[in-house]
Amino acid sequence: MTASPDRYCPDDGTRVPTGSLAWCCPVCAGPLDLDFMPTPAPLKSLAGRVGSLWRYAESLPLHDPSVSLGEGRTPLVALREGISAKLDFLMPTLSFKDRGAVLLAELALRLGPRRVVADSSGNAGTSIAAYCARARLPCTVHVPRGTSAKKLEQITAHGARVEVVPGDREATAGVARGAADEPGTFYASRVHNPYFLHGTKTYVHELWEDMGGRLPDVLVVPVGNGTLLLGASLAVEELYAAGLIGRRPALYAVQAAAVAPLAAAWQEGADDLLQGAPAGPTLAEGIAVPRPPRARQILRAVRASGGTFLTVTEDQIRHAQRDLAARGLYVESTGVACWAAVREHDAFRGEGARTAVVPLCGAGLKTGMAPAPASAPETD
């Protein structure tokens, strides 16, 4: 572990040694970043490497993994002219969260904690449970009341203990953080621990490789806690700094209109969340996060990329899920949010339309089909 990079607080610079089980900044309790700016390998050197995200070894803060389940290298398929989808629901646990969970489990295994705790509305908890099972680490996952029964079944099948919290995602995170402060506990936080972001960034490294050393005009990503967006931003900067891409794609962040605190801040030109942003029920439970801890970083990353925020209604989510299913892709309601945003957006239609990739992040079997839309489906 001595060769691995330290973590640090992006707000006050406080450093946390690699071997520490501390999960947040000891001064401000904020999320941590990793003191790590790698140089990715050139495209031609990737031929013949392992068929998982570990093929990008130069870009990862951990090497020689022992808990891998072959995650990564998911297919890229066309949806319509200029728009493709990356099928990240074809991961070992049927969710893109495997990209970050494998890094957290690998780190935990090397630190040797007494137990691992996590909080999740379902997919991240499933991933952490699976990779902790692979690493033979005892694991407890805290979930909010109302979490999909299918996701709870998947978590417990991997041997993890489930703790149901009588509250929303924020209340669940609070309970998990309290448990994380107990001695000998590794908090597998996809939000506070930067190793998770360095796992999700492989999504963009794979796009870059599959597109022959380039990226689309726009990367469209769903945003709740922003782990995929921030990982994408890391990868873009790494590839650009290494001279492996000539321009940076714009980041389009998608939120459900019912829970859109970042989109609301964006519309006001704010650098942080606004007070009292409304939140209601949404089919996109995986991105229903009223107060993401990395809000300032997310807003800054989207702004620096020349991107924007898009919101989708519940009926748009329903229509998009059915549209993808009709194309042969059965995706959970959170995972269709980006397609719901793109399929009607003027920027991706007609002459001069921008090219884009949308992630399909979770399998439909995790939640089932959303109720039928109230209105007739749009034509595409």
Coordinates of N, CA and C in Angstrom, one line a residue, residues 220-223 252-267 278 282 284 287 308-317 336-345 378:
V220 N -23.4 12.0 -22.3 CA -24.6 12.2 -21.6 C -24.6 11.2 -20.4
V221 N -24.7 11.7 -19.2 CA -24.6 10.9 -18.0 C -25.7 11.2 -17.0
P222 N -26.3 10.2 -16.3 CA -27.2 10.5 -15.2 C -26.5 11.0 -14.0
V223 N -27.1 11.9 -13.3 CA -26.4 12.4 -12.1 C -27.3 12.4 -10.9
Y252 N -23.1 16.4 -20.5 CA -24.6 16.7 -20.3 C -25.0 15.9 -19.2
A253 N -25.4 16.5 -18.1 CA -25.8 15.8 -16.9 C -27.4 15.8 -16.8
V254 N -27.9 14.6 -16.6 CA -29.3 14.4 -16.6 C -29.9 14.1 -15.2
Q255 N -30.9 14.8 -14.8 CA -31.6 14.5 -13.5 C -33.1 14.3 -13.8
A256 N -33.7 13.6 -12.9 CA -35.2 13.5 -12.9 C -35.8 14.9 -12.5
A257 N -36.8 15.4 -13.2 CA -37.3 16.7 -12.8 C -37.9 16.7 -11.4
A258 N -38.3 15.5 -10.9 CA -38.8 15.5 -9.5 C -37.7 15.7 -8.4
V259 N -36.5 15.3 -8.7 CA -35.4 15.5 -7.8 C -34.2 16.1 -8.6
A260 N -34.1 17.4 -8.7 CA -33.1 18.0 -9.6 C -32.4 19.2 -8.9
P261 N -31.8 18.9 -7.8 CA -31.1 20.0 -7.1 C -30.0 20.6 -7.9
L262 N -29.2 19.8 -8.6 CA -28.1 20.3 -9.4 C -28.6 21.1 -10.6
A263 N -29.6 20.6 -11.3 CA -30.2 21.4 -12.4 C -30.7 22.7 -12.0
A264 N -31.3 22.7 -10.8 CA -31.9 24.0 -10.3 C -30.7 25.0 -10.0
A265 N -29.7 24.5 -9.4 CA -28.5 25.4 -9.1 C -27.9 25.9 -10.4
W266 N -27.8 25.0 -11.4 CA -27.3 25.4 -12.7 C -28.1 26.5 -13.4
Q267 N -29.4 26.4 -13.3 CA -30.3 27.4 -13.9 C -30.1 28.7 -13.3
P278 N -37.0 21.6 -4.1 CA -38.0 20.6 -3.9 C -37.6 19.2 -4.4
T282 N -39.9 9.7 -7.6 CA -39.5 9.5 -9.0 C -39.2 8.1 -9.3
A284 N -36.8 7.2 -11.2 CA -35.4 7.2 -11.3 C -34.8 7.2 -9.9
I287 N -31.0 8.1 -9.0 CA -30.4 9.4 -9.0 C -31.2 10.4 -8.2
T308 N -24.1 21.0 -20.0 CA -25.3 21.6 -19.5 C -26.0 20.5 -18.6
F309 N -27.2 20.9 -18.0 CA -28.0 20.0 -17.3 C -29.3 19.8 -18.0
L310 N -29.9 18.6 -18.1 CA -31.2 18.3 -18.7 C -32.0 17.6 -17.6
T311 N -33.3 17.8 -17.6 CA -34.2 17.1 -16.7 C -35.2 16.3 -17.5
V312 N -35.7 15.3 -16.9 CA -36.7 14.4 -17.6 C -37.9 14.2 -16.7
T313 N -39.1 14.2 -17.2 CA -40.3 13.9 -16.5 C -40.5 12.4 -16.3
E314 N -41.5 12.1 -15.4 CA -41.8 10.7 -15.2 C -42.3 10.0 -16.4
D315 N -43.2 10.7 -17.2 CA -43.7 10.1 -18.4 C -42.6 9.9 -19.4
Q316 N -41.7 10.9 -19.5 CA -40.6 10.7 -20.4 C -39.7 9.5 -20.1
I317 N -39.6 9.2 -18.8 CA -38.8 8.0 -18.3 C -39.6 6.8 -18.7
V336 N -32.6 4.5 -17.9 CA -33.1 5.0 -19.2 C -33.2 6.6 -19.2
A337 N -32.8 7.2 -18.1 CA -33.0 8.7 -18.0 C -32.2 9.4 -19.1
C338 N -31.0 9.0 -19.4 CA -30.2 9.7 -20.5 C -30.9 9.6 -21.8
W339 N -31.4 8.4 -22.2 CA -32.0 8.2 -23.4 C -33.3 9.0 -23.5
A340 N -34.0 9.1 -22.3 CA -35.2 10.0 -22.3 C -34.9 11.4 -22.6
A341 N -33.7 11.9 -22.1 CA -33.3 13.3 -22.4 C -32.9 13.5 -23.8
V342 N -32.1 12.5 -24.4 CA -31.5 12.7 -25.7 C -32.5 12.6 -26.8
R343 N -33.5 11.6 -26.7 CA -34.3 11.3 -27.8 C -35.2 12.4 -28.3
E344 N -35.4 13.4 -27.5 CA -36.3 14.5 -27.9 C -35.5 15.9 -28.0
H345 N -34.2 15.8 -27.7 CA -33.4 17.1 -27.6 C -33.0 17.6 -29.0
E378 N -44.3 9.1 -27.6 CA -43.7 9.9 -28.6 C -43.2 9.0 -29.7

